[in-house]
PDB file of C-alpha atoms in Angstrom:
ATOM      1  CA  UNK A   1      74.765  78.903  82.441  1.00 48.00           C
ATOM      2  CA  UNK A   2      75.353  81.993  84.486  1.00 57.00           C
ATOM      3  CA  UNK A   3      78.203  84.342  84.585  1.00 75.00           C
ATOM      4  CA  UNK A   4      77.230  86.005  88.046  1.00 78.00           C
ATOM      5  CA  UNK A   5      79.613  85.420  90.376  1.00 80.00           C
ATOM      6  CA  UNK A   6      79.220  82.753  92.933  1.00 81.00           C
ATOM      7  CA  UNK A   7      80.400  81.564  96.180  1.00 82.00           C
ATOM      8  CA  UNK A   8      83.812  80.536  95.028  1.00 83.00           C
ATOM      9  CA  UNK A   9      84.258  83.442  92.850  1.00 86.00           C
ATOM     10  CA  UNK A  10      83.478  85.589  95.724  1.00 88.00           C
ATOM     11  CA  UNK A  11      85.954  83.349  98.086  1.00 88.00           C
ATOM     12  CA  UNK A  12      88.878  83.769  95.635  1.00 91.00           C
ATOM     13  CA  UNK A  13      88.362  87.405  95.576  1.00 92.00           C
ATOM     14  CA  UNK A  14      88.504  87.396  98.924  1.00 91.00           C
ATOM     15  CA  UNK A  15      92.124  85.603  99.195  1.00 91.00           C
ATOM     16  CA  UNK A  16      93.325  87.450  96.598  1.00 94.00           C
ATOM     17  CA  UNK A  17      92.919  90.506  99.075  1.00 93.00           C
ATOM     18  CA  UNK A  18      93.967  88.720 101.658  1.00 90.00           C
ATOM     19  CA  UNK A  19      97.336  87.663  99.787  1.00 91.00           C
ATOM     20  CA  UNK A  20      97.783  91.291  98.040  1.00 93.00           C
ATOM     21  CA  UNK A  21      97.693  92.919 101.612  1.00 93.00           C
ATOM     22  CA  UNK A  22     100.069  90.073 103.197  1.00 91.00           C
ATOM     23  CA  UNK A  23     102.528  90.909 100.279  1.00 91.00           C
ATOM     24  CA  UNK A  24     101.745  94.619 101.106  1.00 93.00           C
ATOM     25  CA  UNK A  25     100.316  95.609  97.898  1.00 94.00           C
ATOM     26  CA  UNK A  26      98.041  98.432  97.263  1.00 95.00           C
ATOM     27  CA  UNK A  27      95.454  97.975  94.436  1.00 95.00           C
ATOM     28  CA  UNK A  28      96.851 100.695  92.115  1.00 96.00           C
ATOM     29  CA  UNK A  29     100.265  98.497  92.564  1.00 96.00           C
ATOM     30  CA  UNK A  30      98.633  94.784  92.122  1.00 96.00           C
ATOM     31  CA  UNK A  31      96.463  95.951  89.267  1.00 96.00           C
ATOM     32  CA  UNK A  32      99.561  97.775  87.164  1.00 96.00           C
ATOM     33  CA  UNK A  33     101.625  94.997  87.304  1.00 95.00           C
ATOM     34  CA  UNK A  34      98.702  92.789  86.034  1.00 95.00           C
ATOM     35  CA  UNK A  35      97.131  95.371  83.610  1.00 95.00           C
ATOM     36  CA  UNK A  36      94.225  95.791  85.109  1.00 96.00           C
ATOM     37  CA  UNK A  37      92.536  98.772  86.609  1.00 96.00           C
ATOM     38  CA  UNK A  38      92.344  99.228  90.158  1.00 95.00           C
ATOM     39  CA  UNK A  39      88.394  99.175  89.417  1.00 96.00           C
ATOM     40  CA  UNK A  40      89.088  95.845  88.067  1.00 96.00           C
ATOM     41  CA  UNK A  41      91.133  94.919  90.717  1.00 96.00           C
ATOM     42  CA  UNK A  42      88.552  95.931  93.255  1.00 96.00           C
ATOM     43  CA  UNK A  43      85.395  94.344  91.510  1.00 95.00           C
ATOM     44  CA  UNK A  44      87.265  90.965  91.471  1.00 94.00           C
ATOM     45  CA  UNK A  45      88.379  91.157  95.259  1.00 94.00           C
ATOM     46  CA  UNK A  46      84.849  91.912  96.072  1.00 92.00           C
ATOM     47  CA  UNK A  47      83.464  89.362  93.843  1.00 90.00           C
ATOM     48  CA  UNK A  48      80.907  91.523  92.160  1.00 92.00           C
ATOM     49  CA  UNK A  49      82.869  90.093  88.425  1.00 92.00           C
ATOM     50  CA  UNK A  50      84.184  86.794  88.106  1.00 91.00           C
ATOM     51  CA  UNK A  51      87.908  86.520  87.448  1.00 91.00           C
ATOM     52  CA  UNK A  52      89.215  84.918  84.148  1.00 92.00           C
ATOM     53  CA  UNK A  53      92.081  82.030  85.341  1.00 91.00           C
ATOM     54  CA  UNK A  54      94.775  83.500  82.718  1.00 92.00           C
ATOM     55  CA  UNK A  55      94.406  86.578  85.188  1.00 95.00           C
ATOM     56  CA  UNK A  56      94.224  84.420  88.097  1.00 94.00           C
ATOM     57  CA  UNK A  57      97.905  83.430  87.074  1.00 93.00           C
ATOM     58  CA  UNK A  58      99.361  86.317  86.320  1.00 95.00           C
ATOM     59  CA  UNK A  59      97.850  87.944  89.919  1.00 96.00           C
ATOM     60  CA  UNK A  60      99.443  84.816  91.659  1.00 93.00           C
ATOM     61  CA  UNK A  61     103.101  85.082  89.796  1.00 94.00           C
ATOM     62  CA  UNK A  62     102.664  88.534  90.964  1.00 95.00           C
ATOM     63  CA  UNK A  63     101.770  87.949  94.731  1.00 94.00           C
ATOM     64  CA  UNK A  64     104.826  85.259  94.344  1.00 93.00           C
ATOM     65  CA  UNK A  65     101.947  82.689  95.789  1.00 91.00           C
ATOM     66  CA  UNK A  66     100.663  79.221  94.309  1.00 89.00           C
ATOM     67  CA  UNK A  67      97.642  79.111  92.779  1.00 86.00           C
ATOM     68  CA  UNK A  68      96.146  76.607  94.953  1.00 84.00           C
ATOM     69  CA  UNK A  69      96.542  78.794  97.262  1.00 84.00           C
ATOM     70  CA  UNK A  70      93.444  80.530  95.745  1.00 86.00           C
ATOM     71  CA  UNK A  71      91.515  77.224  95.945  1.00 82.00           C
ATOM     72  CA  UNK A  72      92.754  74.903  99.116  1.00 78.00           C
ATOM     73  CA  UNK A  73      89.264  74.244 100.880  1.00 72.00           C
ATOM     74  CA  UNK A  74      87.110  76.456  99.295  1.00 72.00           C
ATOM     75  CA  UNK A  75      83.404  75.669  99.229  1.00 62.00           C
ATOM     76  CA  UNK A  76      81.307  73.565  97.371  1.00 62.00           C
ATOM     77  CA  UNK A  77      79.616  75.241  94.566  1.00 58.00           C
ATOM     78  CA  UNK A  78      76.564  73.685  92.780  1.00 59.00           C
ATOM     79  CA  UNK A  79      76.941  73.593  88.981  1.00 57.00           C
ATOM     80  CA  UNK A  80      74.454  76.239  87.212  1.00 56.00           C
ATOM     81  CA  UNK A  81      73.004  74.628  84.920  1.00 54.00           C
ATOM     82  CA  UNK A  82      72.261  70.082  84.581  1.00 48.00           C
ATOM     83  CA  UNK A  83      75.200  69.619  82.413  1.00 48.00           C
ATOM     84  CA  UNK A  84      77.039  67.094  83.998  1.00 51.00           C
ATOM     85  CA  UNK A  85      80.504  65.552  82.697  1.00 48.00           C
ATOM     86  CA  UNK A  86      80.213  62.602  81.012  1.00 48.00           C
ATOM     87  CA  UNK A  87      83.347  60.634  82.472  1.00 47.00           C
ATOM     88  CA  UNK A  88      84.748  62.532  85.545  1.00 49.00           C
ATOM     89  CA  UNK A  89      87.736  60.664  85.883  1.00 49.00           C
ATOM     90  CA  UNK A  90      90.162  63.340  86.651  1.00 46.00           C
ATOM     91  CA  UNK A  91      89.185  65.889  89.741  1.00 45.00           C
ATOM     92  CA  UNK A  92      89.848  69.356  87.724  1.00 52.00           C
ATOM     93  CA  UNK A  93      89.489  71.527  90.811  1.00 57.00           C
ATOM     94  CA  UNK A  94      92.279  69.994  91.856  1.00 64.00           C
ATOM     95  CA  UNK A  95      94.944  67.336  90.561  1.00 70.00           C
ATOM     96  CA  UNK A  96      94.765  69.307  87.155  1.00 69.00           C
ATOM     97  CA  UNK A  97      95.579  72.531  89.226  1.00 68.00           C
ATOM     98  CA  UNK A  98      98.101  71.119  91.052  1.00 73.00           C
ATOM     99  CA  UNK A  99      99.990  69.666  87.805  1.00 78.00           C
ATOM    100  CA  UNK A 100      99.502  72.809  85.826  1.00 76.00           C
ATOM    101  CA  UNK A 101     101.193  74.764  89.001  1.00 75.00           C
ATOM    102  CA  UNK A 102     103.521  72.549  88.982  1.00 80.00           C
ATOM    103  CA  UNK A 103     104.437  72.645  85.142  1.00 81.00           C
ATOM    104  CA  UNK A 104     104.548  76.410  85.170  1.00 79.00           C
ATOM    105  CA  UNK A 105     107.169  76.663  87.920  1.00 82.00           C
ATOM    106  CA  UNK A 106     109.657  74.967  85.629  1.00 86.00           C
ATOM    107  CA  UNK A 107     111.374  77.347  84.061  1.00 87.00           C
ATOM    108  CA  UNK A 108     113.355  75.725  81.506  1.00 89.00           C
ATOM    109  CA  UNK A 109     111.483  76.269  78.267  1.00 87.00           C
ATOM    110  CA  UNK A 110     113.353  72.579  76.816  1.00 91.00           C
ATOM    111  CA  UNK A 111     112.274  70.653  80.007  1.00 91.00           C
ATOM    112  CA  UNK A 112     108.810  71.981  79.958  1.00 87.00           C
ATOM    113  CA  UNK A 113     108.309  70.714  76.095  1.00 89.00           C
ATOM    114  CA  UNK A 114     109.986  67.563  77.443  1.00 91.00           C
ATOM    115  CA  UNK A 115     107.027  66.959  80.167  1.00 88.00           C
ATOM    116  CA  UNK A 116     104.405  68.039  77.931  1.00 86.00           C
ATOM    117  CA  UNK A 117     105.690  65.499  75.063  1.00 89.00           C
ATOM    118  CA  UNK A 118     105.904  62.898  78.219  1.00 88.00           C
ATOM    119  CA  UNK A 119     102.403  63.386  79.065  1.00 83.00           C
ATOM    120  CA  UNK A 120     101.017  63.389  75.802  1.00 84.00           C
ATOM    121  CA  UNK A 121     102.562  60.203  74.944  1.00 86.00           C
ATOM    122  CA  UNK A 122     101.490  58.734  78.008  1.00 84.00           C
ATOM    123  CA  UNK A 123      97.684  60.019  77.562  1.00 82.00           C
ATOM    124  CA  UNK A 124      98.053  58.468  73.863  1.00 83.00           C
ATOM    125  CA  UNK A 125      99.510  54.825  74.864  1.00 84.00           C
ATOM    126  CA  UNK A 126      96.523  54.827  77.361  1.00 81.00           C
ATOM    127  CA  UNK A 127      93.904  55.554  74.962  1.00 77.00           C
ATOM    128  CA  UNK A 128      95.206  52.908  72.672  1.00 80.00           C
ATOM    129  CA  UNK A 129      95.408  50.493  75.721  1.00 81.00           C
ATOM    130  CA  UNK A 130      91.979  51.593  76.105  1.00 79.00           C
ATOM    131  CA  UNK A 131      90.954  50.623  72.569  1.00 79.00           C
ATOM    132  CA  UNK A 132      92.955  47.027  72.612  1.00 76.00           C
ATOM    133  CA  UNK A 133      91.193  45.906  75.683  1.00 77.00           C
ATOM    134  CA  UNK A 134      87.814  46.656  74.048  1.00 80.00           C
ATOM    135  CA  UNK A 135      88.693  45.213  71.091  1.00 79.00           C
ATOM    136  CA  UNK A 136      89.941  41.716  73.053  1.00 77.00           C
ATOM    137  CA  UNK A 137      86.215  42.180  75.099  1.00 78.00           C
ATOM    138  CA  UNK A 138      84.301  41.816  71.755  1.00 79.00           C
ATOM    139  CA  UNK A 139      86.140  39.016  70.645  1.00 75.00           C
ATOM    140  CA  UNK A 140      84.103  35.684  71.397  1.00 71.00           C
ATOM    141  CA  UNK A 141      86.016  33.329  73.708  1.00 64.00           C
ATOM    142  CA  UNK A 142      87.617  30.424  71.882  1.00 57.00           C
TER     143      UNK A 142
END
């Protein structure tokens, strides 16, 4: 798999420029807050390195902008290498984006272990749904 940049990298560079100057940011600024150098700074918004998605975050909580806001419509990239998943039943460029956006804006730390418990409970019951219906499919009819 390779770790040079491609197109998307290079398009989220690009809007993190474009957000940093909207918010009226200089590099030096945007890359202290985030504790980066502005080197770093500068090699992501030109997309020469790729950009690690726990930075990502921390540049969008800084910029006060969503993180989709990095992604919304940005171009199809080919995958680098044949691995494909095996069961693509959630779309991770987005929905899983959009939910973990959505978790991190809640701010109380109870509520937050609340959801998390919620969804892991619900991810559980569906797995063992998952299980009893294969279990009733192997089962000759009587």
């Amino acid at each position: 798999m390779s770790k040079a940049p491609n197109a998307a990298d290079k398009e989220v560079g690009k809007r993190i420029r474009l957000y940093r100057r909207e918010k009226k940011f200089t590099q030096p600024q945007l890359a202290h807050h985030v504790g980066i150098t502005s080197q770093q700074l500068q090699k992501y918004e030109s997309g020469v390195n790729r950009i690690a998605v726990g930075k990502l975050v921390e540049i969008a909580v800084a910029l006060k902008v969503e993180m989709v806001a990095f992604f919304d419509r940005i171009p199809t990239v080919e995958p680098s290498n044949d691995n494909q998943l095996e069961n693509p039943q959630f779309d991770f460029t987005h929905e899983a984006l959009l939910m973990s956006t959505a978790f991190m804006s809640i701010t109380q730390p109870m509520l937050r272990r609340r959801i998390l418990e919620l969804v892991q409970a619900v991810a559980a019951k569906e797995v063992e749904m998952d299980d009893f219906l294969a279990e009733i499919k192997r089962q000759p009819a009587e």
